[in-house]
XYZ file of C-alpha atoms in Angstrom:
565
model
C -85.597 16.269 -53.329
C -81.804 17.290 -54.297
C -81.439 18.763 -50.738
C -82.902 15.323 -49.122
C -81.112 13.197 -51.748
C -77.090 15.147 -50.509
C -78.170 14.986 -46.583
C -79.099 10.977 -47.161
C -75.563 10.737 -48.621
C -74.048 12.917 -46.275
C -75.160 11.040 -43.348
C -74.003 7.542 -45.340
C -70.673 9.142 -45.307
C -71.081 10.416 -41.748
C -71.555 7.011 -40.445
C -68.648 5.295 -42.303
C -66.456 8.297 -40.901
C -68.014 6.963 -37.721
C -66.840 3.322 -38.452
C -63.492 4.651 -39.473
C -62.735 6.809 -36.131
C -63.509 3.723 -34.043
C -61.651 1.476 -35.860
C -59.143 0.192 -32.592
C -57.610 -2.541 -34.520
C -56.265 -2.617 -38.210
C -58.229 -6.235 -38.288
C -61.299 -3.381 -37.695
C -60.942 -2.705 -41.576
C -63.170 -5.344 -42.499
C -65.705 -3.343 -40.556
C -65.926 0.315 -42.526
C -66.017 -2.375 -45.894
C -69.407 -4.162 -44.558
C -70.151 -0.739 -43.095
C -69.703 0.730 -46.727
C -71.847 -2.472 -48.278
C -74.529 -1.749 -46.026
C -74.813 2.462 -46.702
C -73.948 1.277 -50.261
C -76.907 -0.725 -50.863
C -78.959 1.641 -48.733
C -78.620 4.313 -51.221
C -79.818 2.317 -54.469
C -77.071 -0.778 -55.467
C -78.498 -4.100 -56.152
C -78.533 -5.939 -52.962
C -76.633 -8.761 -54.791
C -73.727 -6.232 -55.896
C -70.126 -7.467 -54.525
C -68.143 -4.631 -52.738
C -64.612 -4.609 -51.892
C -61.033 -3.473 -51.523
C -57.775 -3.994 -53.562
C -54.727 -2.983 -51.893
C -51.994 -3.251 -55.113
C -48.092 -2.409 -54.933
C -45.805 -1.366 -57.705
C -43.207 -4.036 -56.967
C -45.299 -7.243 -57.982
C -48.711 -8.334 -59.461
C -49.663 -9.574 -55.710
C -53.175 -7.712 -55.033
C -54.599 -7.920 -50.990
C -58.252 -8.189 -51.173
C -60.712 -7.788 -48.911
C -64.369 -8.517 -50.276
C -67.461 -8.237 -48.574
C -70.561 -10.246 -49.974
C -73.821 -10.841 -49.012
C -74.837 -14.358 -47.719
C -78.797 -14.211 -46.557
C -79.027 -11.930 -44.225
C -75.553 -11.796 -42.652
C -72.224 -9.749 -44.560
C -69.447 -12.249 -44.834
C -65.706 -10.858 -45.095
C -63.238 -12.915 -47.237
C -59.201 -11.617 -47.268
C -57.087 -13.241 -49.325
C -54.175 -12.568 -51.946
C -54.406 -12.771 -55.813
C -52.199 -12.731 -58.859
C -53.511 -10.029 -61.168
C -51.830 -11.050 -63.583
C -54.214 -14.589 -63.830
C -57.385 -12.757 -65.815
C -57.320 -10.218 -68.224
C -60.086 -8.184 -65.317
C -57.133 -8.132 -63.158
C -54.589 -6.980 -65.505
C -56.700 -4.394 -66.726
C -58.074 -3.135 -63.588
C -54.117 -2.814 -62.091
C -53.437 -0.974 -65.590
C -55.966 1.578 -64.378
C -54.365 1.702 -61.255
C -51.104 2.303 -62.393
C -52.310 5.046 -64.653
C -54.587 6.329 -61.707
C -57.546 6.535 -63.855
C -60.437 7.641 -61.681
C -62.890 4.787 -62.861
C -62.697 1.861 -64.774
C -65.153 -0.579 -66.207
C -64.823 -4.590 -67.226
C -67.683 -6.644 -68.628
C -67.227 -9.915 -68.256
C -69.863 -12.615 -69.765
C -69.694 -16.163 -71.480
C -67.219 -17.763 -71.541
C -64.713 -15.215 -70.066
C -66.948 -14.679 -66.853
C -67.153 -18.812 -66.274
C -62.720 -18.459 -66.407
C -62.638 -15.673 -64.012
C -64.719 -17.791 -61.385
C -62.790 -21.118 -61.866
C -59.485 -18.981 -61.424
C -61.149 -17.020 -58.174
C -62.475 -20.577 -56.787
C -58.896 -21.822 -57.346
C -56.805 -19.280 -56.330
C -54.484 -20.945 -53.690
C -54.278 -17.670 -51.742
C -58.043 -16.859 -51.425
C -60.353 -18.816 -50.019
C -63.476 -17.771 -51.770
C -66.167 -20.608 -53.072
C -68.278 -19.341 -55.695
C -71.312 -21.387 -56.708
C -70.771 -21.335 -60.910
C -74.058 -23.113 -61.616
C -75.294 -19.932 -60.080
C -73.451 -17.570 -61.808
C -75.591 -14.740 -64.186
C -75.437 -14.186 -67.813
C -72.818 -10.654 -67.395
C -71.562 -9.284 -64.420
C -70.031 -5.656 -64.819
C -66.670 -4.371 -62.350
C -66.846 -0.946 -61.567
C -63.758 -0.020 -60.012
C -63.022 3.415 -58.468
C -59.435 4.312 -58.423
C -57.175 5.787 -54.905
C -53.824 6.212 -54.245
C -53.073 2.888 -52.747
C -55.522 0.467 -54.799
C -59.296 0.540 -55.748
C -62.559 0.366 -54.504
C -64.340 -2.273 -56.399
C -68.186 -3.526 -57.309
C -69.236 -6.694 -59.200
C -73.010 -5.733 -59.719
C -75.599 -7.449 -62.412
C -76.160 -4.242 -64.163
C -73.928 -0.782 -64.692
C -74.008 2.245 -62.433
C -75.820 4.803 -63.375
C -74.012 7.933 -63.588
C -75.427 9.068 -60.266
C -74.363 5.905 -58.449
C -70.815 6.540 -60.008
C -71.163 9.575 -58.958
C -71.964 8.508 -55.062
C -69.606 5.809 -55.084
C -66.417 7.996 -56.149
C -67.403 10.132 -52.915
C -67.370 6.638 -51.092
C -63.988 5.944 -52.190
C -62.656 9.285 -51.407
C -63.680 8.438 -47.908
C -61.941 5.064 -48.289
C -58.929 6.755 -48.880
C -58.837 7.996 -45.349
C -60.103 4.868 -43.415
C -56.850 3.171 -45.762
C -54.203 5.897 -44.339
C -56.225 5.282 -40.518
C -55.572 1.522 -41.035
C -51.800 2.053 -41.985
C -51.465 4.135 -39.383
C -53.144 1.522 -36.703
C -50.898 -1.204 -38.869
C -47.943 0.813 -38.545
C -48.784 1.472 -34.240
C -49.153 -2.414 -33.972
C -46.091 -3.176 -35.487
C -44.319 -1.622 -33.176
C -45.875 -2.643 -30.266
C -45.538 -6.181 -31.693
C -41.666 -4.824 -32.178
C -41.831 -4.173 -28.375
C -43.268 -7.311 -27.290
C -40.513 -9.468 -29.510
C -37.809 -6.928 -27.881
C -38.652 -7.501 -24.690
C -39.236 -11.124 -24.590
C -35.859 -11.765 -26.526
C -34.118 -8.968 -23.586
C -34.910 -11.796 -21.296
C -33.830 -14.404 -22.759
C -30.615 -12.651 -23.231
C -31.055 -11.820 -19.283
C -31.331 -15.245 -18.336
C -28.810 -16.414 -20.448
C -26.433 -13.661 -19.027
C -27.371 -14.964 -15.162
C -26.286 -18.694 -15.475
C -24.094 -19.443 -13.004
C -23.922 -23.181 -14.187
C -24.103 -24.907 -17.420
C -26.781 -26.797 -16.558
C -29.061 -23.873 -16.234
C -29.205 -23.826 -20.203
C -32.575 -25.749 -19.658
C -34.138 -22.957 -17.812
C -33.312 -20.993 -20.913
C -34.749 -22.871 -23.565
C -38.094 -23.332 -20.811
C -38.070 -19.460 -20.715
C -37.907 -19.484 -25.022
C -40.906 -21.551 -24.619
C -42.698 -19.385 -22.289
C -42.022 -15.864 -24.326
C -43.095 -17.891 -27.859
C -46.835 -18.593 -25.910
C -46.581 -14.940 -24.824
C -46.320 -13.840 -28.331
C -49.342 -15.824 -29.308
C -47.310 -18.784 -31.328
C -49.032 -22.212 -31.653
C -46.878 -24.078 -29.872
C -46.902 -27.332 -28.314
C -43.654 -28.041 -27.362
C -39.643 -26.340 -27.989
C -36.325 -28.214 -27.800
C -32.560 -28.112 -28.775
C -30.109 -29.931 -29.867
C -26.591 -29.688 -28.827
C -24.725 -31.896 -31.280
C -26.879 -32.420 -33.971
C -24.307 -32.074 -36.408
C -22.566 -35.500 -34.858
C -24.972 -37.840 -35.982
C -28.599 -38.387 -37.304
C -29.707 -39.139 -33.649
C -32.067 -36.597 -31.310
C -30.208 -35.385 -28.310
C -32.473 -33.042 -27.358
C -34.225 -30.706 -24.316
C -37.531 -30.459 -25.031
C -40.333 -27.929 -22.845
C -43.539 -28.777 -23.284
C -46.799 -27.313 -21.160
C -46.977 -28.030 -17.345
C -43.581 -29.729 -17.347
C -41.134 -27.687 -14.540
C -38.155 -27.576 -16.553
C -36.950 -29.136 -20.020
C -35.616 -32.876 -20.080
C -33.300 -34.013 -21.952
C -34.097 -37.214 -24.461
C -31.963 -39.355 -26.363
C -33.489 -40.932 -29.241
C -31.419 -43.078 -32.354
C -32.339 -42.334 -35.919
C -35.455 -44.159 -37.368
C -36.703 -43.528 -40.546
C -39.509 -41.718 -39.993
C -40.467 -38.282 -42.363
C -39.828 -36.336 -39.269
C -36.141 -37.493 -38.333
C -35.145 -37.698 -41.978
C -36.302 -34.012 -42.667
C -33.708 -32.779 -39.975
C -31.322 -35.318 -42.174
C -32.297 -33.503 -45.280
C -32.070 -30.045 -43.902
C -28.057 -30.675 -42.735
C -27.044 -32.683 -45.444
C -28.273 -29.527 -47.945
C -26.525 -26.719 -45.191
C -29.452 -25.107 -44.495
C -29.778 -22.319 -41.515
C -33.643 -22.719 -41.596
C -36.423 -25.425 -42.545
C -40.405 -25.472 -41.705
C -42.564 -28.828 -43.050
C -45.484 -30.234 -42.262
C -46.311 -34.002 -42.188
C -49.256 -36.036 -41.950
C -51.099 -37.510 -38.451
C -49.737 -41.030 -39.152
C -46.257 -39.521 -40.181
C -46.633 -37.687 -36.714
C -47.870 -40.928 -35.235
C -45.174 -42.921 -36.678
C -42.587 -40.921 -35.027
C -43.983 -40.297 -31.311
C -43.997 -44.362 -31.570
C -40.629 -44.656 -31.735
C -40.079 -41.728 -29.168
C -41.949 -43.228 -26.571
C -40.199 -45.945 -26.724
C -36.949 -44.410 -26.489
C -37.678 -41.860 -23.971
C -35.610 -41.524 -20.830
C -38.571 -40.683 -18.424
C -41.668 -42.007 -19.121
C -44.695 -39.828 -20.661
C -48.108 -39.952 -19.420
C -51.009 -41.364 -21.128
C -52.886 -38.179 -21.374
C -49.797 -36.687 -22.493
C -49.583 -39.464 -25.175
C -53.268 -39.456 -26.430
C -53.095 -36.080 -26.328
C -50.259 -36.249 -29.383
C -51.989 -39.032 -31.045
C -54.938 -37.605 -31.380
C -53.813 -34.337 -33.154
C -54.416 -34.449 -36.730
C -51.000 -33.342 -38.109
C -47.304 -31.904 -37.268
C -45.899 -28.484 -38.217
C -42.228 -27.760 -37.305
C -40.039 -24.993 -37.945
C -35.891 -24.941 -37.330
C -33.387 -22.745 -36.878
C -29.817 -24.296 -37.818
C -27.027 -22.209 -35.405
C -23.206 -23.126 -35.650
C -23.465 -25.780 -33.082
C -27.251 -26.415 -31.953
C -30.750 -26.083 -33.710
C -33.480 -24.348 -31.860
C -36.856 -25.622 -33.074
C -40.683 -25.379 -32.442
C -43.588 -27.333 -33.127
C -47.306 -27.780 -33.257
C -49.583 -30.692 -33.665
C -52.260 -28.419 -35.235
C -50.311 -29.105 -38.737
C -50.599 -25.795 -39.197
C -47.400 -24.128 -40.569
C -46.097 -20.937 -39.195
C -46.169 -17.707 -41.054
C -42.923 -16.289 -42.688
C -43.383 -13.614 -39.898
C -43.331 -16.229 -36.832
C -40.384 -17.703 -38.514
C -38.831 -14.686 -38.939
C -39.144 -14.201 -34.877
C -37.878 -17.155 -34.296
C -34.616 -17.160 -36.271
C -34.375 -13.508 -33.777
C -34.809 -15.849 -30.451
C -32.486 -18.633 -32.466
C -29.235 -15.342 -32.288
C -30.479 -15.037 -28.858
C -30.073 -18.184 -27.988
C -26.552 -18.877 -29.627
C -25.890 -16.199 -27.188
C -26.688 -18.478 -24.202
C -24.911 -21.194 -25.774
C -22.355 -19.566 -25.660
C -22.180 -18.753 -22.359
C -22.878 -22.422 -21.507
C -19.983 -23.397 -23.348
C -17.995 -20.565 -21.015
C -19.233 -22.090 -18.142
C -18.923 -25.780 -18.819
C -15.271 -25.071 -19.390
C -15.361 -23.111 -16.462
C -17.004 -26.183 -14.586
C -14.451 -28.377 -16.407
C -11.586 -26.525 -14.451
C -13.343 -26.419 -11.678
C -13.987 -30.321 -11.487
C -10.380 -31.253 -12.847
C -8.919 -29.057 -10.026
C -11.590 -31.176 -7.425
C -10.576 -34.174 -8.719
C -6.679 -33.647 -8.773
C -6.616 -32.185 -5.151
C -8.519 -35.559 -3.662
C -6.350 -37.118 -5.081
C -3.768 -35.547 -3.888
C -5.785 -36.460 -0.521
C -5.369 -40.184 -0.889
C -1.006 -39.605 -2.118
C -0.733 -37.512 1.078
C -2.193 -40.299 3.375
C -0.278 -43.515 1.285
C 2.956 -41.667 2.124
C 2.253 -41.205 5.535
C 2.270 -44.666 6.201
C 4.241 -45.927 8.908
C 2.206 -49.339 9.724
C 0.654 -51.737 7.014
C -2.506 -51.973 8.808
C -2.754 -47.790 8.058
C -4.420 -49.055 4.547
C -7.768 -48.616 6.020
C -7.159 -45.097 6.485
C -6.167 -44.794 3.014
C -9.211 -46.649 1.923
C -11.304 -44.244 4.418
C -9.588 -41.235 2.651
C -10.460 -42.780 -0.543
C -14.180 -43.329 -0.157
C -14.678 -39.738 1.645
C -12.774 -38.517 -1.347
C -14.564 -40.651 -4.182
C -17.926 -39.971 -2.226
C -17.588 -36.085 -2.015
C -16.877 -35.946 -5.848
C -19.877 -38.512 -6.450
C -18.228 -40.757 -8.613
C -19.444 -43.856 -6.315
C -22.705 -45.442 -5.936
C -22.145 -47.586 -2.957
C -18.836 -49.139 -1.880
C -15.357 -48.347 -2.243
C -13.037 -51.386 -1.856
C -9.075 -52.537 -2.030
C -8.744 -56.504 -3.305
C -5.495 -57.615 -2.441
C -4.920 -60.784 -4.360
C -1.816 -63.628 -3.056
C -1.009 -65.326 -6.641
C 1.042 -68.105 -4.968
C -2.148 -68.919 -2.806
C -4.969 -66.954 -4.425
C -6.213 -66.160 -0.752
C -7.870 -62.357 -1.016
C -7.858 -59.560 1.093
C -10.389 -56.939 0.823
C -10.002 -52.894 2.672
C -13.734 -51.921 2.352
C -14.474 -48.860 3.026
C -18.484 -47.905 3.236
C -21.222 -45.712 5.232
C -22.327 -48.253 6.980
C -19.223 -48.926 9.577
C -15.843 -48.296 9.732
C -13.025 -49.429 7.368
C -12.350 -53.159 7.923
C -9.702 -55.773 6.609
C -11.804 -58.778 5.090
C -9.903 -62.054 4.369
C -10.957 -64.432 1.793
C -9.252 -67.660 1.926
C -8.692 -69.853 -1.126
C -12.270 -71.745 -2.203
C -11.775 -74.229 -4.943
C -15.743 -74.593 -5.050
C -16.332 -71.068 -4.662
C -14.027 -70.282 -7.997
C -16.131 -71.722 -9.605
C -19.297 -70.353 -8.922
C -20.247 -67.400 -10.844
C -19.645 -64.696 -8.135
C -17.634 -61.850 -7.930
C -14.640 -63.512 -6.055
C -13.970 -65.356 -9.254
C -14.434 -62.744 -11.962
C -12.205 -60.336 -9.613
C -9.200 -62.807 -8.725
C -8.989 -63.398 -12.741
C -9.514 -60.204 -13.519
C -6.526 -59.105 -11.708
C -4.424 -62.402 -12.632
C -4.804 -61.444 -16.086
C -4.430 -57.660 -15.106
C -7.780 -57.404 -16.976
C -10.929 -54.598 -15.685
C -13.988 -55.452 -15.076
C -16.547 -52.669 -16.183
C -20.379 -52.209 -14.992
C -20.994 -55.854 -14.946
C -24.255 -56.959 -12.804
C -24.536 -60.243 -11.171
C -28.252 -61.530 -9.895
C -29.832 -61.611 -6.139
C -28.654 -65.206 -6.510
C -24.828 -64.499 -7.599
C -24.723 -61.726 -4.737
C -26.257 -63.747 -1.985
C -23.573 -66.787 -2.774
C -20.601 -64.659 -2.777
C -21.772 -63.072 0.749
C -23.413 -65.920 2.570
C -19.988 -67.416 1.597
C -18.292 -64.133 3.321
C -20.433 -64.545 6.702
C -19.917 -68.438 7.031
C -16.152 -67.630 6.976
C -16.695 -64.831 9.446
C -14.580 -62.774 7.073
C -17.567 -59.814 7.980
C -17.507 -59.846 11.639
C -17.626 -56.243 11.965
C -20.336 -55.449 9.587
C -23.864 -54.177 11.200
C -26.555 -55.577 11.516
C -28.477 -53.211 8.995
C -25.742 -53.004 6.489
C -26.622 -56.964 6.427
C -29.921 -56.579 6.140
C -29.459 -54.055 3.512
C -27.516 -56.092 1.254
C -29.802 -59.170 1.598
C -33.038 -57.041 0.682
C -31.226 -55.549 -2.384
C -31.902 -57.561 -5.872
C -28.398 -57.742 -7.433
C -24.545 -55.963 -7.277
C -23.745 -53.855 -9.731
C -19.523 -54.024 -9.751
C -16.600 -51.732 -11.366
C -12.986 -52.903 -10.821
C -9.782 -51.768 -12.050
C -6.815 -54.130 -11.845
C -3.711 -52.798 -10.475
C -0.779 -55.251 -10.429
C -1.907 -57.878 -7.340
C -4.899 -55.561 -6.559
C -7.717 -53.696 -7.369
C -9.924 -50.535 -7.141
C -13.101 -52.066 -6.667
C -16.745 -49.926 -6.479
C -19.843 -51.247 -6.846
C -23.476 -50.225 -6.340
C -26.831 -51.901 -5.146
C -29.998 -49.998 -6.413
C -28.590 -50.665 -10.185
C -27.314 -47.221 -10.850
C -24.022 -47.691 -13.557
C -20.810 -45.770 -13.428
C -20.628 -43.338 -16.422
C -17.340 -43.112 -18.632
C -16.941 -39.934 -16.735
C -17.075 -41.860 -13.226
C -14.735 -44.505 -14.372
C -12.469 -41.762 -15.576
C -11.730 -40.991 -12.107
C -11.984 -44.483 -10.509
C -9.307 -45.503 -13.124
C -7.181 -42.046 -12.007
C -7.861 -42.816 -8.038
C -6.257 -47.178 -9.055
C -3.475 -45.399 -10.643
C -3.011 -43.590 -6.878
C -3.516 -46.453 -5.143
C -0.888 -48.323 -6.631
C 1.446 -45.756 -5.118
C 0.147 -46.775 -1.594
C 0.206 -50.314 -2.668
C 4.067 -50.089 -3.112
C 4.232 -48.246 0.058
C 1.641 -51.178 1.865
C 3.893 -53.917 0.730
């Protein structure tokens, strides 16, 4: 009966050595535990005995447990963390542990076994729901002592010394499938190390191939894409250039099935997710993670959608709105913030966070070779913009007839239009003061530069057209910036230009073209008796950066002006 009795045990062992050689994964652990239950309660403990594993560490009363329990028929796993310092069964069982005393015994009943549930159904770290209307009269721990924790068992009644016995030889065995799961711990780690390594290499990569600045949107599309790669819950990534300027978002988001990242400009609101990037730069903080609530979330995306520069689709849209929360976590860099979000609400781990302040370094990188390049591009532009100019000096000066002004206004639109600072039209208004008749060099696509004469209209200067805003405009030596006048304005000033036959050279389809279009968008700079005038059809307005030029290219023209007269 002793021979049958050590064979039964030997193959119990056998077949959690079994369990332990196949483990693959170190999330297999929980595995050779049930495996252990189930052997366990083969070989004589109480079917409603409570085995499990607590991994402790000299540096702080955190305890990693992994407990397997019966539940009808089917072995349930819980993992969690606990303080064992919250029940006098956890301070005296990591006492034994530090002491390494092979086996240790607790007996908890009354009033002292009703505490250690409430504290076990409470603890924030474990999520383990104990039934306490169910709970028995005493409960005794056995716990068998290792080298890295113990090998616990909450049973109705004690061991008796041969189940001690059996169980020690369990936990000896334990001891191995513990040093197989560091070792499969310690393997995954650095393949995880790998994986990180290799998606931050190309991110560096890309960052290191941008041959323009604007390719900094393919790099924070690529952080997206290696964050999914490394399994991160992720809905959507963005950064912010300025953020330190103002409480605003100026930000290139990537989100799922979107090409490349847009950029969005939306003004502060005071909204719980706007004000925690307020709260995180007014305390200096290089890092901040929250979470906020699905109205909170809600509250915000309304004001974003309204704000957006390209519209979002519906799906898109329900799709947010329907989440039930918002977890977001930040990384604050000298200049930008790199940051990541999910509508899941749940918050990322220290360890995700910890990978993304690596990809955060990374990408300062590629900032900073945007910044190299948008200086670059700067220079590049300036010297552009300096030798068409140069252009438009070169043909004023050579000048021999007054009627050569068209080819200075051809030179001018060729010029503006290969930099594209102009929208439509490029035009010179030449303005008599003593008679207020007008003269306009227009220079377009559509034909070839033409001298249009205006004459004097006292019922024209008064209608809200163009004609009058640009003859007072230059009277007053006053610009006139981005201003829009309706299909109705437009059509009066140029039905008023065709009944004077001051267009007889103008197509056919440049006619047509301006009568199907519904307004005139117009820029003018006043120089002296004239003007740089540009305008546009199909609404588009002239940036500051666009009017920077135009105002540069006036200043030119007033040289050939001087040389015209």
């Amino acid at each position: 009966e002793a021979q049958a009795r050590e064979a039964e045990i030997q193959l119990a062992l056998e077949r959690v050595r079994a369990q332990t050689m196949a483990m693959h994964n170190s999330e297999d652990m929980g595995k050779c535990i049930v495996k252990m239950f189930s052997e366990l309660t083969a070989l004589g403990v109480d079917e409603g005995t409570r085995f499990g594993i607590g991994i402790l560490n000299q540096e702080n009363e955190n305890n990693q447990l992994w407990t397997a329990r019966k539940d009808g028929e089917e072995v349930k796993m819980h993992i969690g963390n606990i303080d064992m310092a919250s029940h006098p069964l956890l301070k005296s069982a990591r006492q034994a542990w530090l002491k390494q005393v092979p086996f240790h015994k607790y007996v908890l009943e009354g009033e002292d076994l009703l505490n250690y549930y409430q504290m076990l159904n409470n603890a924030p770290d474990y999520k383990i729901q104990i039934p306490l209307e169910q709970l028995p009269e005493r409960e005794v721990q056995h716990c068998f002592i290792f080298e890295h924790g113990f090998f616990y068992a909450f049973s109705p009644r004690e061991f008796e010394p041969e189940l001690i016995h059996i169980t020690k030889r369990f936990t000896s065995q334990f001891a191995q499938t513990y040093r197989r799961y560091l070792d499969l711990v310690r393997a995954e780690a650095q393949a995880r190390e790998a994986q990180i390594e290799a998606a931050l290499e190309r991110v560096r990569s890309r960052s290191m191939a941008m041959h323009k600045s604007e390719e900094l949107r393919d790099v924070i599309q690529l952080v997206f894409e290696q964050l999914v790669l490394l399994d991160f819950d992720i809905d959507s990534a963005q950064f912010d250039l300025n953020y330190k300027e103002n409480d605003d978002l100026n930000v290139w988001t990537a989100i799922p099935g979107q090409p490349y990242p847009r950029l969005q400009n939306i003004p502060y609101a005071d909204t719980a997710i706007m004000n925690s990037v307020k709260y995180a730069k007014e305390k200096g903080l290089s890092f901040f993670s929250h979470t906020v609530t699905r109205e909170e979330k809600n509250e915000f995306f309304r004001h974003f959608f309204n704000h957006v520069n390209n519209p979002v689709p519906e799906k898109r849209k329900k799709y947010i709105f329907d989440k039930p929360a918002y977890a977001r976590s930040i990384v604050f860099l000298n200049n930008i913030f790199l940051g990541i979000q999910n509508y899941s609400g749940v918050p990322y781990s220290e360890a995700e966070n910890t990978v993304l302040m690596r990809f955060g370094k990374a990408f300062e990188q590629a900032y900073t070779r945007f910044l190299d390049l948008q200086k670059a591009e700067a220079q590049a532009r300036e010297a552009k913009i300096e030798t068409a100019l140069e252009k438009i000096r070169s043909r004023s000066l050579a000048m021999h007839r007054s009627d050569e002004l068209k080819e200075v206004i051809s030179v001018m639109f060729e010029k503006l239009t290969e930099l594209r600072v102009l929208h439509g039209t490029v035009a010179l208004h030449l303005l008599n003061r003593s008679t207020l008749n007008s003269d306009f060099w227009v220079g377009t696509t559509m034909q070839e530069p033409q001298s249009v004469s205006i004459p004097y209209d006292e019922k024209m200067m008064q209608e809200e057209t163009y004609l009058k805003d640009s003859c007072k405009a230059i009277i007053e030596s006053k610009d006139i910036i981005n201003k829009t006048y309706t299909r109705e304005q437009k059509d009066k000033f140029f039905n008023y230009l065709f009944s004077k036959n001051s267009l007889t050279k103008i197509t056919q389809s440049a006619r047509d073209y301006i009568s199907q279009t519904p307004g005139q968008l117009v820029c003018l700079i006043s120089v002296g008796n004239a003007a740089l005038f540009a305008d546009s059809f199909d609404g588009a307005v002239y940036t500051e950066t666009e009017l920077t030029v135009l105002r540069r290219a006036a200043r030119v023209f007033e040289q050939a002006y001087v040389r015209f007269l």
